[in-house]
C-alpha cells in the first residue's frame, strides 16, 4: 500500500509596488499651507516693511507738498489724495518682484519646490500674496495722501466720485504688484528685475510717448495703468485726449499685460531648474 503525502502550499504575499500618486485634489488641499508659508516669508522680509513705510511717507508728503507749494490753482482733498498713487504702484511692483526673486537668489526656492512639487500651487499662492500687497500699499498710500492734503489746509471738495476713484486706484496698485511678480518670475534676479522695470516704466515709456503717435502710445502698459487714475497730465495734447482709452479699457489692457507676464513666469517656473 502506497501512502501519498500532500505538501501544503505556502502563499507569500508581495508588497504593493504601486507608486504613490499626487492627485489634483491633494494640490488644492495643500494650497492653504503654501499660502501660509508665503505670508511667513512676506512678514519676515524687512524690505517689505520698508516699502510700506516709504509708501505711507511718500503719500503723506506728496499731498502736503502739493497743498502747500502750489498756490496758482484751486486744489481739493478729493483730487490731491491720489497724486502719489503712481509712486505707490511702483513700490507695489518692486514688492511683487521681491516676492519671487528673494527666494530665487537666496536658495530657498529649491526647498519650496521640494516641499510642494505642484508648481502651479506656489504660483497661485504668490499671486494671492502679491494682490494683497498691492491692496495694502494702495490703501496705505491713499490714506496718507488724504491726511497730508488735510494737513496742508485744503478743502474737502466734491466727494461724489471718491469711492469710484479709490477703487480704480486700488485696482491699479494691485495689478502693479502682480505685474512686478510676473517680471520677477521671468528675470529671477532682484536687481536686474527692479532696474529693468524702473527703466521701462519711468524712462523708456516716457520717451516713447513723445515720439509715438497718440493712437499707438495709449496701448503702452504703464500708460494704460496710469490711465486708471484719470489724472490729466501736463504733457497731454488735444490729440491724446481725443483718443484716450476709458478706465475699463485701460484696466483690460494693463490687466492683459499682467496676465501674460504671470503665464510666462509660471511656464518658466515649470521649465527651469529649481536653482
PDB file of C-alpha atoms in Angstrom, residues 18 43 98 112 123 153 177 270:
ATOM      1  CA  UNK A  18       2.426  50.817  -6.862  1.00  0.00           C
ATOM      2  CA  UNK A  43       6.316  89.152   7.105  1.00  0.00           C
ATOM      3  CA  UNK A  98      10.973  90.702  -4.370  1.00  0.00           C
ATOM      4  CA  UNK A 112       9.901  75.349  -1.515  1.00  0.00           C
ATOM      5  CA  UNK A 123       2.474  80.411  -8.378  1.00  0.00           C
ATOM      6  CA  UNK A 153      -5.095 123.107   4.581  1.00  0.00           C
ATOM      7  CA  UNK A 177       2.126  94.241  -7.727  1.00  0.00           C
ATOM      8  CA  UNK A 270       7.995  74.615 -14.666  1.00  0.00           C
TER       9      UNK A 270
END
